[in-house]
Amino acid sequence: MAEDWFEVNRELWDERVPIHVASELYDVEAFVAGRSSLRPFELAELPEVQGRTLVHTQCHFGEDTLSWARRGARVTGLDFSGPAIEAARDLAARCELDAEFVEANVYDAAEALGGRRFEIVYTGLGALNWLPDVERWARVMASLVAPGGCLYLAEFHPFSHVFGDEDFTIEYPYFHDEPIVFPSTGTYASAGAKTVHNRAYEWNHGLGAVVSAIIAAGFELEFLHEHDSTLFARWPFLVGERGSFRLPEGMPSLPLMYSLRAVGKRR
């Protein structure tokens, strides 16, 4: 494993925070005016958040976190990027929302949050691929969940990660232990952005590995749903609009995202 994965990835994300805040994709002005960044399936699968404590790990600059706050959750966001946390606090102030944001490596979340436990532990899209050890991640999530609480995870489907960016040519392994090192100029929110930190370490955690890690950490799985749409135009031939893209009619369907909810701890 690359020993410098954490610093390399953090430098990449630190640099991209202001680009994302200014991007059309995140559309901060519309968010301040009331737009939610949550997906419809998330709202259907996690409907009761009013008055409940929620921690969002790997929260970036907080749009999803604050979207849950608007639905009445008492939210805390955690991210390893200092600029992201600063931007999240600024966004919360602009939206006049009560939220706490903490800078920390997700693996250090229990200590960084002072041992607190939450009724909902939420992890949004594009998080697990930045972590080398999914079993350790699941144990940390278990340490954050209050008795009777739940873990909710929405992620890009790992099957989609084996393909290249232009078509369905298989370019990457589904099963691997070592990181895939990507040259990463620009960013998904602004492809032409000028960037200096252009190397990224990523891991593709298979669906079986993620579910097994969650169960091994003591959770009981309530559901696992696979979705035929994704958040962005993963390939140039996808059709759709902001936040929902799918394969065109006439092409066989593929799983592009998944979501799961797991509860409790075995005693």
PDB file of C-alpha atoms in Angstrom:
ATOM      1  CA  MET A   1       0.000   0.000   0.000  1.00  0.00           C
ATOM      2  CA  ALA A   2       1.209   3.486  -0.739  1.00  0.00           C
ATOM      3  CA  GLU A   3       2.231   4.979   2.585  1.00  0.00           C
ATOM      4  CA  ASP A   4       1.572   8.552   1.502  1.00  0.00           C
ATOM      5  CA  TRP A   5      -2.031   7.935   0.321  1.00  0.00           C
ATOM      6  CA  PHE A   6      -3.565  10.145   3.006  1.00  0.00           C
ATOM      7  CA  GLU A   7      -1.451  13.240   2.372  1.00  0.00           C
ATOM      8  CA  VAL A   8      -1.611  12.882  -1.413  1.00  0.00           C
ATOM      9  CA  ASN A   9      -5.408  12.608  -1.406  1.00  0.00           C
ATOM     10  CA  ARG A  10      -5.824  15.389   1.133  1.00  0.00           C
ATOM     11  CA  GLU A  11      -3.718  17.784  -0.951  1.00  0.00           C
ATOM     12  CA  LEU A  12      -5.841  16.928  -3.974  1.00  0.00           C
ATOM     13  CA  TRP A  13      -9.103  17.627  -2.123  1.00  0.00           C
ATOM     14  CA  ASP A  14      -7.797  20.767  -0.385  1.00  0.00           C
ATOM     15  CA  GLU A  15      -7.000  22.261  -3.781  1.00  0.00           C
ATOM     16  CA  ARG A  16     -10.371  21.350  -5.276  1.00  0.00           C
ATOM     17  CA  VAL A  17     -12.605  22.715  -2.508  1.00  0.00           C
ATOM     18  CA  PRO A  18     -12.732  26.331  -3.813  1.00  0.00           C
ATOM     19  CA  ILE A  19     -13.226  25.009  -7.363  1.00  0.00           C
ATOM     20  CA  HIS A  20     -16.204  22.962  -6.207  1.00  0.00           C
ATOM     21  CA  VAL A  21     -17.676  25.787  -4.136  1.00  0.00           C
ATOM     22  CA  ALA A  22     -17.608  28.019  -7.227  1.00  0.00           C
ATOM     23  CA  SER A  23     -18.846  25.330  -9.646  1.00  0.00           C
ATOM     24  CA  GLU A  24     -22.143  25.068 -11.463  1.00  0.00           C
ATOM     25  CA  LEU A  25     -22.403  21.435 -10.376  1.00  0.00           C
ATOM     26  CA  TYR A  26     -22.651  22.299  -6.685  1.00  0.00           C
ATOM     27  CA  ASP A  27     -24.536  25.570  -7.402  1.00  0.00           C
ATOM     28  CA  VAL A  28     -24.016  27.054  -3.958  1.00  0.00           C
ATOM     29  CA  GLU A  29     -26.280  30.036  -4.604  1.00  0.00           C
ATOM     30  CA  ALA A  30     -29.218  27.767  -5.397  1.00  0.00           C
ATOM     31  CA  PHE A  31     -28.391  25.703  -2.321  1.00  0.00           C
ATOM     32  CA  VAL A  32     -28.426  28.790  -0.102  1.00  0.00           C
ATOM     33  CA  ALA A  33     -31.805  29.658  -1.652  1.00  0.00           C
ATOM     34  CA  GLY A  34     -33.200  26.297  -0.562  1.00  0.00           C
ATOM     35  CA  ARG A  35     -32.161  23.558  -2.999  1.00  0.00           C
ATOM     36  CA  SER A  36     -31.579  20.113  -1.462  1.00  0.00           C
ATOM     37  CA  SER A  37     -28.622  18.019  -2.617  1.00  0.00           C
ATOM     38  CA  LEU A  38     -30.113  14.709  -1.478  1.00  0.00           C
ATOM     39  CA  ARG A  39     -31.312  12.056  -3.894  1.00  0.00           C
ATOM     40  CA  PRO A  40     -34.988  10.966  -3.885  1.00  0.00           C
ATOM     41  CA  PHE A  41     -34.110   7.389  -2.922  1.00  0.00           C
ATOM     42  CA  GLU A  42     -32.201   8.654   0.129  1.00  0.00           C
ATOM     43  CA  LEU A  43     -35.228  10.598   1.329  1.00  0.00           C
ATOM     44  CA  ALA A  44     -37.412   7.510   0.833  1.00  0.00           C
ATOM     45  CA  GLU A  45     -34.988   5.159   2.592  1.00  0.00           C
ATOM     46  CA  LEU A  46     -34.104   7.479   5.490  1.00  0.00           C
ATOM     47  CA  PRO A  47     -37.353   9.392   6.040  1.00  0.00           C
ATOM     48  CA  GLU A  48     -37.405   9.980   9.811  1.00  0.00           C
ATOM     49  CA  VAL A  49     -34.615  12.389  10.754  1.00  0.00           C
ATOM     50  CA  GLN A  50     -36.503  15.157  12.566  1.00  0.00           C
ATOM     51  CA  GLY A  51     -34.857  15.798  15.927  1.00  0.00           C
ATOM     52  CA  ARG A  52     -32.382  12.926  15.541  1.00  0.00           C
ATOM     53  CA  THR A  53     -28.600  13.231  15.792  1.00  0.00           C
ATOM     54  CA  LEU A  54     -26.809  12.567  12.500  1.00  0.00           C
ATOM     55  CA  VAL A  55     -23.104  12.457  11.717  1.00  0.00           C
ATOM     56  CA  HIS A  56     -21.997  12.682   8.098  1.00  0.00           C
ATOM     57  CA  THR A  57     -18.521  11.233   7.636  1.00  0.00           C
ATOM     58  CA  GLN A  58     -16.427  12.380   4.651  1.00  0.00           C
ATOM     59  CA  CYS A  59     -18.831  15.299   4.236  1.00  0.00           C
ATOM     60  CA  HIS A  60     -16.780  17.453   1.808  1.00  0.00           C
ATOM     61  CA  PHE A  61     -18.048  21.052   2.183  1.00  0.00           C
ATOM     62  CA  GLY A  62     -21.355  20.060   3.673  1.00  0.00           C
ATOM     63  CA  GLU A  63     -24.203  20.368   1.174  1.00  0.00           C
ATOM     64  CA  ASP A  64     -25.594  16.905   1.960  1.00  0.00           C
ATOM     65  CA  THR A  65     -25.001  17.424   5.688  1.00  0.00           C
ATOM     66  CA  LEU A  66     -26.915  20.696   5.656  1.00  0.00           C
ATOM     67  CA  SER A  67     -29.672  19.191   3.512  1.00  0.00           C
ATOM     68  CA  TRP A  68     -30.323  16.766   6.373  1.00  0.00           C
ATOM     69  CA  ALA A  69     -30.280  19.714   8.789  1.00  0.00           C
ATOM     70  CA  ARG A  70     -33.021  21.355   6.744  1.00  0.00           C
ATOM     71  CA  ARG A  71     -35.104  18.231   7.319  1.00  0.00           C
ATOM     72  CA  GLY A  72     -34.720  18.628  11.059  1.00  0.00           C
ATOM     73  CA  ALA A  73     -31.700  16.473  11.907  1.00  0.00           C
ATOM     74  CA  ARG A  74     -29.135  17.701  14.434  1.00  0.00           C
ATOM     75  CA  VAL A  75     -26.068  17.356  12.256  1.00  0.00           C
ATOM     76  CA  THR A  76     -22.318  16.984  12.582  1.00  0.00           C
ATOM     77  CA  GLY A  77     -20.060  16.760   9.542  1.00  0.00           C
ATOM     78  CA  LEU A  78     -16.530  15.354   9.486  1.00  0.00           C
ATOM     79  CA  ASP A  79     -13.930  15.595   6.720  1.00  0.00           C
ATOM     80  CA  PHE A  80     -10.142  15.360   6.429  1.00  0.00           C
ATOM     81  CA  SER A  81      -9.826  18.585   4.419  1.00  0.00           C
ATOM     82  CA  GLY A  82      -9.353  21.792   6.390  1.00  0.00           C
ATOM     83  CA  PRO A  83     -10.549  24.014   3.516  1.00  0.00           C
ATOM     84  CA  ALA A  84     -13.642  21.815   3.134  1.00  0.00           C
ATOM     85  CA  ILE A  85     -14.516  22.209   6.807  1.00  0.00           C
ATOM     86  CA  GLU A  86     -14.019  25.983   6.612  1.00  0.00           C
ATOM     87  CA  ALA A  87     -16.256  26.129   3.522  1.00  0.00           C
ATOM     88  CA  ALA A  88     -18.890  23.977   5.260  1.00  0.00           C
ATOM     89  CA  ARG A  89     -18.985  26.284   8.269  1.00  0.00           C
ATOM     90  CA  ASP A  90     -19.330  29.281   5.967  1.00  0.00           C
ATOM     91  CA  LEU A  91     -22.154  27.586   4.054  1.00  0.00           C
ATOM     92  CA  ALA A  92     -23.974  26.738   7.283  1.00  0.00           C
ATOM     93  CA  ALA A  93     -23.747  30.381   8.348  1.00  0.00           C
ATOM     94  CA  ARG A  94     -25.060  31.586   4.981  1.00  0.00           C
ATOM     95  CA  CYS A  95     -27.975  29.154   5.225  1.00  0.00           C
ATOM     96  CA  GLU A  96     -28.594  30.074   8.880  1.00  0.00           C
ATOM     97  CA  LEU A  97     -28.448  26.417   9.865  1.00  0.00           C
ATOM     98  CA  ASP A  98     -27.141  24.992  13.129  1.00  0.00           C
ATOM     99  CA  ALA A  99     -24.406  22.474  12.324  1.00  0.00           C
ATOM    100  CA  GLU A 100     -21.047  21.344  13.666  1.00  0.00           C
ATOM    101  CA  PHE A 101     -18.125  20.543  11.362  1.00  0.00           C
ATOM    102  CA  VAL A 102     -14.983  18.727  12.499  1.00  0.00           C
ATOM    103  CA  GLU A 103     -11.689  18.251  10.640  1.00  0.00           C
ATOM    104  CA  ALA A 104     -10.362  14.695  10.976  1.00  0.00           C
ATOM    105  CA  ASN A 105      -9.384  11.538   9.142  1.00  0.00           C
ATOM    106  CA  VAL A 106     -12.477   9.306   9.071  1.00  0.00           C
ATOM    107  CA  TYR A 107     -10.461   6.533  10.715  1.00  0.00           C
ATOM    108  CA  ASP A 108      -9.974   8.880  13.684  1.00  0.00           C
ATOM    109  CA  ALA A 109     -13.625   9.893  13.870  1.00  0.00           C
ATOM    110  CA  ALA A 110     -14.411   8.340  17.253  1.00  0.00           C
ATOM    111  CA  GLU A 111     -11.603  10.246  18.964  1.00  0.00           C
ATOM    112  CA  ALA A 112     -12.203  13.466  17.016  1.00  0.00           C
ATOM    113  CA  LEU A 113     -15.870  13.446  18.043  1.00  0.00           C
ATOM    114  CA  GLY A 114     -15.076  12.815  21.688  1.00  0.00           C
ATOM    115  CA  GLY A 115     -16.639   9.365  21.843  1.00  0.00           C
ATOM    116  CA  ARG A 116     -20.091  10.678  21.021  1.00  0.00           C
ATOM    117  CA  ARG A 117     -22.623   8.366  19.424  1.00  0.00           C
ATOM    118  CA  PHE A 118     -25.287   9.296  16.912  1.00  0.00           C
ATOM    119  CA  GLU A 119     -28.710   7.985  16.009  1.00  0.00           C
ATOM    120  CA  ILE A 120     -27.823   8.099  12.307  1.00  0.00           C
ATOM    121  CA  VAL A 121     -24.385   7.603  10.759  1.00  0.00           C
ATOM    122  CA  TYR A 122     -24.556   8.726   7.138  1.00  0.00           C
ATOM    123  CA  THR A 123     -22.003   8.307   4.358  1.00  0.00           C
ATOM    124  CA  GLY A 124     -22.755   9.795   0.948  1.00  0.00           C
ATOM    125  CA  LEU A 125     -21.621   9.127  -2.602  1.00  0.00           C
ATOM    126  CA  GLY A 126     -17.948   8.929  -3.541  1.00  0.00           C
ATOM    127  CA  ALA A 127     -16.485   8.182  -0.115  1.00  0.00           C
ATOM    128  CA  LEU A 128     -15.344   4.575   0.208  1.00  0.00           C
ATOM    129  CA  ASN A 129     -13.089   4.636  -2.858  1.00  0.00           C
ATOM    130  CA  TRP A 130     -10.730   7.000  -1.000  1.00  0.00           C
ATOM    131  CA  LEU A 131     -10.150   4.516   1.847  1.00  0.00           C
ATOM    132  CA  PRO A 132      -7.711   1.587   1.811  1.00  0.00           C
ATOM    133  CA  ASP A 133      -9.353  -0.514   4.546  1.00  0.00           C
ATOM    134  CA  VAL A 134     -13.135  -0.992   4.394  1.00  0.00           C
ATOM    135  CA  GLU A 135     -13.186  -3.343   7.413  1.00  0.00           C
ATOM    136  CA  ARG A 136     -11.562  -0.674   9.589  1.00  0.00           C
ATOM    137  CA  TRP A 137     -14.026   1.868   8.207  1.00  0.00           C
ATOM    138  CA  ALA A 138     -16.965  -0.346   9.220  1.00  0.00           C
ATOM    139  CA  ARG A 139     -15.605  -0.734  12.759  1.00  0.00           C
ATOM    140  CA  VAL A 140     -15.297   3.043  13.064  1.00  0.00           C
ATOM    141  CA  MET A 141     -18.900   3.451  11.851  1.00  0.00           C
ATOM    142  CA  ALA A 142     -20.011   0.954  14.491  1.00  0.00           C
ATOM    143  CA  SER A 143     -18.225   2.979  17.172  1.00  0.00           C
ATOM    144  CA  LEU A 144     -20.267   6.056  16.183  1.00  0.00           C
ATOM    145  CA  VAL A 145     -23.739   4.506  16.219  1.00  0.00           C
ATOM    146  CA  ALA A 146     -25.900   4.922  19.307  1.00  0.00           C
ATOM    147  CA  PRO A 147     -27.848   1.875  20.577  1.00  0.00           C
ATOM    148  CA  GLY A 148     -30.838   1.449  18.293  1.00  0.00           C
ATOM    149  CA  GLY A 149     -29.319   3.769  15.695  1.00  0.00           C
ATOM    150  CA  CYS A 150     -28.427   3.020  12.106  1.00  0.00           C
ATOM    151  CA  LEU A 151     -25.755   3.277   9.456  1.00  0.00           C
ATOM    152  CA  TYR A 152     -26.956   4.541   6.077  1.00  0.00           C
ATOM    153  CA  LEU A 153     -24.641   4.302   3.071  1.00  0.00           C
ATOM    154  CA  ALA A 154     -25.258   5.497  -0.494  1.00  0.00           C
ATOM    155  CA  GLU A 155     -22.435   4.806  -2.938  1.00  0.00           C
ATOM    156  CA  PHE A 156     -21.474   4.444  -6.560  1.00  0.00           C
ATOM    157  CA  HIS A 157     -21.703   0.791  -7.507  1.00  0.00           C
ATOM    158  CA  PRO A 158     -18.258  -0.844  -7.586  1.00  0.00           C
ATOM    159  CA  PHE A 159     -19.169  -2.769 -10.745  1.00  0.00           C
ATOM    160  CA  SER A 160     -19.252   0.512 -12.679  1.00  0.00           C
ATOM    161  CA  HIS A 161     -15.662   1.270 -11.643  1.00  0.00           C
ATOM    162  CA  VAL A 162     -14.149  -1.470 -13.787  1.00  0.00           C
ATOM    163  CA  PHE A 163     -14.952   0.385 -17.028  1.00  0.00           C
ATOM    164  CA  GLY A 164     -13.107   3.197 -18.770  1.00  0.00           C
ATOM    165  CA  ASP A 165     -14.517   6.687 -19.081  1.00  0.00           C
ATOM    166  CA  GLU A 166     -15.549   6.513 -22.731  1.00  0.00           C
ATOM    167  CA  ASP A 167     -17.215   3.108 -23.125  1.00  0.00           C
ATOM    168  CA  PHE A 168     -17.646  -0.322 -21.549  1.00  0.00           C
ATOM    169  CA  THR A 169     -14.074  -1.420 -22.131  1.00  0.00           C
ATOM    170  CA  ILE A 170     -12.854  -3.094 -18.941  1.00  0.00           C
ATOM    171  CA  GLU A 171      -9.820  -1.145 -17.764  1.00  0.00           C
ATOM    172  CA  TYR A 172      -9.640  -1.698 -14.001  1.00  0.00           C
ATOM    173  CA  PRO A 173      -9.844  -4.738 -11.706  1.00  0.00           C
ATOM    174  CA  TYR A 174     -12.882  -5.377  -9.545  1.00  0.00           C
ATOM    175  CA  PHE A 175     -10.789  -7.213  -6.949  1.00  0.00           C
ATOM    176  CA  HIS A 176      -7.544  -5.614  -5.817  1.00  0.00           C
ATOM    177  CA  ASP A 177      -5.650  -4.805  -2.620  1.00  0.00           C
ATOM    178  CA  GLU A 178      -3.199  -2.203  -3.840  1.00  0.00           C
ATOM    179  CA  PRO A 179      -4.479   1.287  -4.749  1.00  0.00           C
ATOM    180  CA  ILE A 180      -5.082   2.354  -8.295  1.00  0.00           C
ATOM    181  CA  VAL A 181      -3.096   5.546  -8.899  1.00  0.00           C
ATOM    182  CA  PHE A 182      -4.954   7.970 -11.119  1.00  0.00           C
ATOM    183  CA  PRO A 183      -3.612  11.053 -12.871  1.00  0.00           C
ATOM    184  CA  SER A 184      -6.358  13.476 -11.944  1.00  0.00           C
ATOM    185  CA  THR A 185      -6.115  16.875 -13.627  1.00  0.00           C
ATOM    186  CA  GLY A 186      -9.059  19.185 -13.142  1.00  0.00           C
ATOM    187  CA  THR A 187     -12.072  17.824 -11.272  1.00  0.00           C
ATOM    188  CA  TYR A 188     -15.430  16.216 -11.926  1.00  0.00           C
ATOM    189  CA  ALA A 189     -17.084  19.537 -11.103  1.00  0.00           C
ATOM    190  CA  SER A 190     -14.910  21.523 -13.528  1.00  0.00           C
ATOM    191  CA  ALA A 191     -12.952  19.412 -16.011  1.00  0.00           C
ATOM    192  CA  GLY A 192     -10.902  22.340 -17.322  1.00  0.00           C
ATOM    193  CA  ALA A 193      -9.855  23.711 -13.939  1.00  0.00           C
ATOM    194  CA  LYS A 194      -6.140  24.388 -13.497  1.00  0.00           C
ATOM    195  CA  THR A 195      -4.824  22.132 -10.747  1.00  0.00           C
ATOM    196  CA  VAL A 196      -1.400  21.314  -9.326  1.00  0.00           C
ATOM    197  CA  HIS A 197      -2.084  18.265  -7.149  1.00  0.00           C
ATOM    198  CA  ASN A 198      -3.043  15.755  -9.795  1.00  0.00           C
ATOM    199  CA  ARG A 199      -2.350  12.336  -8.331  1.00  0.00           C
ATOM    200  CA  ALA A 200      -4.954  10.277  -6.480  1.00  0.00           C
ATOM    201  CA  TYR A 201      -4.951   6.910  -4.703  1.00  0.00           C
ATOM    202  CA  GLU A 202      -8.259   5.040  -4.926  1.00  0.00           C
ATOM    203  CA  TRP A 203      -9.584   1.596  -4.050  1.00  0.00           C
ATOM    204  CA  ASN A 204     -12.562  -0.278  -5.478  1.00  0.00           C
ATOM    205  CA  HIS A 205     -14.326  -2.091  -2.637  1.00  0.00           C
ATOM    206  CA  GLY A 206     -16.590  -4.799  -4.000  1.00  0.00           C
ATOM    207  CA  LEU A 207     -20.188  -4.993  -2.860  1.00  0.00           C
ATOM    208  CA  GLY A 208     -19.573  -8.271  -1.048  1.00  0.00           C
ATOM    209  CA  ALA A 209     -16.575  -6.818   0.777  1.00  0.00           C
ATOM    210  CA  VAL A 210     -18.544  -3.778   1.961  1.00  0.00           C
ATOM    211  CA  VAL A 211     -21.552  -5.778   3.175  1.00  0.00           C
ATOM    212  CA  SER A 212     -19.352  -8.383   4.859  1.00  0.00           C
ATOM    213  CA  ALA A 213     -17.358  -5.662   6.643  1.00  0.00           C
ATOM    214  CA  ILE A 214     -20.548  -4.031   7.925  1.00  0.00           C
ATOM    215  CA  ILE A 215     -21.921  -7.323   9.235  1.00  0.00           C
ATOM    216  CA  ALA A 216     -18.562  -8.229  10.816  1.00  0.00           C
ATOM    217  CA  ALA A 217     -18.582  -4.877  12.640  1.00  0.00           C
ATOM    218  CA  GLY A 218     -21.785  -5.928  14.427  1.00  0.00           C
ATOM    219  CA  PHE A 219     -24.539  -4.430  12.301  1.00  0.00           C
ATOM    220  CA  GLU A 220     -27.692  -6.143  11.117  1.00  0.00           C
ATOM    221  CA  LEU A 221     -28.439  -5.375   7.489  1.00  0.00           C
ATOM    222  CA  GLU A 222     -31.975  -4.048   6.927  1.00  0.00           C
ATOM    223  CA  PHE A 223     -31.793  -3.644   3.170  1.00  0.00           C
ATOM    224  CA  LEU A 224     -29.466  -3.392   0.204  1.00  0.00           C
ATOM    225  CA  HIS A 225     -30.820  -1.677  -2.905  1.00  0.00           C
ATOM    226  CA  GLU A 226     -29.131  -1.325  -6.292  1.00  0.00           C
ATOM    227  CA  HIS A 227     -30.036   1.592  -8.572  1.00  0.00           C
ATOM    228  CA  ASP A 228     -29.890   1.930 -12.360  1.00  0.00           C
ATOM    229  CA  SER A 229     -29.066   5.641 -12.302  1.00  0.00           C
ATOM    230  CA  THR A 230     -26.033   7.632 -11.177  1.00  0.00           C
ATOM    231  CA  LEU A 231     -25.217  11.142 -10.081  1.00  0.00           C
ATOM    232  CA  PHE A 232     -23.280  12.361 -13.109  1.00  0.00           C
ATOM    233  CA  ALA A 233     -22.659  11.507 -16.779  1.00  0.00           C
ATOM    234  CA  ARG A 234     -20.265   8.641 -16.043  1.00  0.00           C
ATOM    235  CA  TRP A 235     -20.083   7.865 -19.783  1.00  0.00           C
ATOM    236  CA  PRO A 236     -20.816  10.266 -22.627  1.00  0.00           C
ATOM    237  CA  PHE A 237     -23.808   8.232 -23.841  1.00  0.00           C
ATOM    238  CA  LEU A 238     -25.780   8.389 -20.576  1.00  0.00           C
ATOM    239  CA  VAL A 239     -29.034  10.351 -20.671  1.00  0.00           C
ATOM    240  CA  GLY A 240     -30.670  12.398 -17.957  1.00  0.00           C
ATOM    241  CA  GLU A 241     -30.380  15.649 -16.090  1.00  0.00           C
ATOM    242  CA  ARG A 242     -28.803  17.060 -12.965  1.00  0.00           C
ATOM    243  CA  GLY A 243     -28.286  14.342 -10.367  1.00  0.00           C
ATOM    244  CA  SER A 244     -29.856  11.471 -12.332  1.00  0.00           C
ATOM    245  CA  PHE A 245     -28.249   9.853 -15.377  1.00  0.00           C
ATOM    246  CA  ARG A 246     -28.966   6.395 -16.777  1.00  0.00           C
ATOM    247  CA  LEU A 247     -28.297   4.225 -19.788  1.00  0.00           C
ATOM    248  CA  PRO A 248     -30.428   5.102 -22.808  1.00  0.00           C
ATOM    249  CA  GLU A 249     -33.479   3.088 -23.805  1.00  0.00           C
ATOM    250  CA  GLY A 250     -32.501  -0.028 -25.728  1.00  0.00           C
ATOM    251  CA  MET A 251     -29.304  -0.689 -23.766  1.00  0.00           C
ATOM    252  CA  PRO A 252     -29.287  -3.364 -21.046  1.00  0.00           C
ATOM    253  CA  SER A 253     -29.479  -1.961 -17.526  1.00  0.00           C
ATOM    254  CA  LEU A 254     -26.523  -1.940 -15.144  1.00  0.00           C
ATOM    255  CA  PRO A 255     -26.246  -1.210 -11.413  1.00  0.00           C
ATOM    256  CA  LEU A 256     -24.761   2.278 -11.128  1.00  0.00           C
ATOM    257  CA  MET A 257     -25.378   3.126  -7.453  1.00  0.00           C
ATOM    258  CA  TYR A 258     -26.370   1.198  -4.341  1.00  0.00           C
ATOM    259  CA  SER A 259     -27.712   2.057  -0.908  1.00  0.00           C
ATOM    260  CA  LEU A 260     -28.023   0.154   2.331  1.00  0.00           C
ATOM    261  CA  ARG A 261     -29.183   0.605   5.881  1.00  0.00           C
ATOM    262  CA  ALA A 262     -27.891  -1.393   8.825  1.00  0.00           C
ATOM    263  CA  VAL A 263     -28.910  -1.175  12.469  1.00  0.00           C
ATOM    264  CA  GLY A 264     -27.789  -1.871  15.960  1.00  0.00           C
ATOM    265  CA  LYS A 265     -24.955  -3.871  17.345  1.00  0.00           C
ATOM    266  CA  ARG A 266     -24.921  -7.504  18.245  1.00  0.00           C
ATOM    267  CA  ARG A 267     -24.429  -7.820  21.967  1.00  0.00           C
TER     268      ARG A 267
END
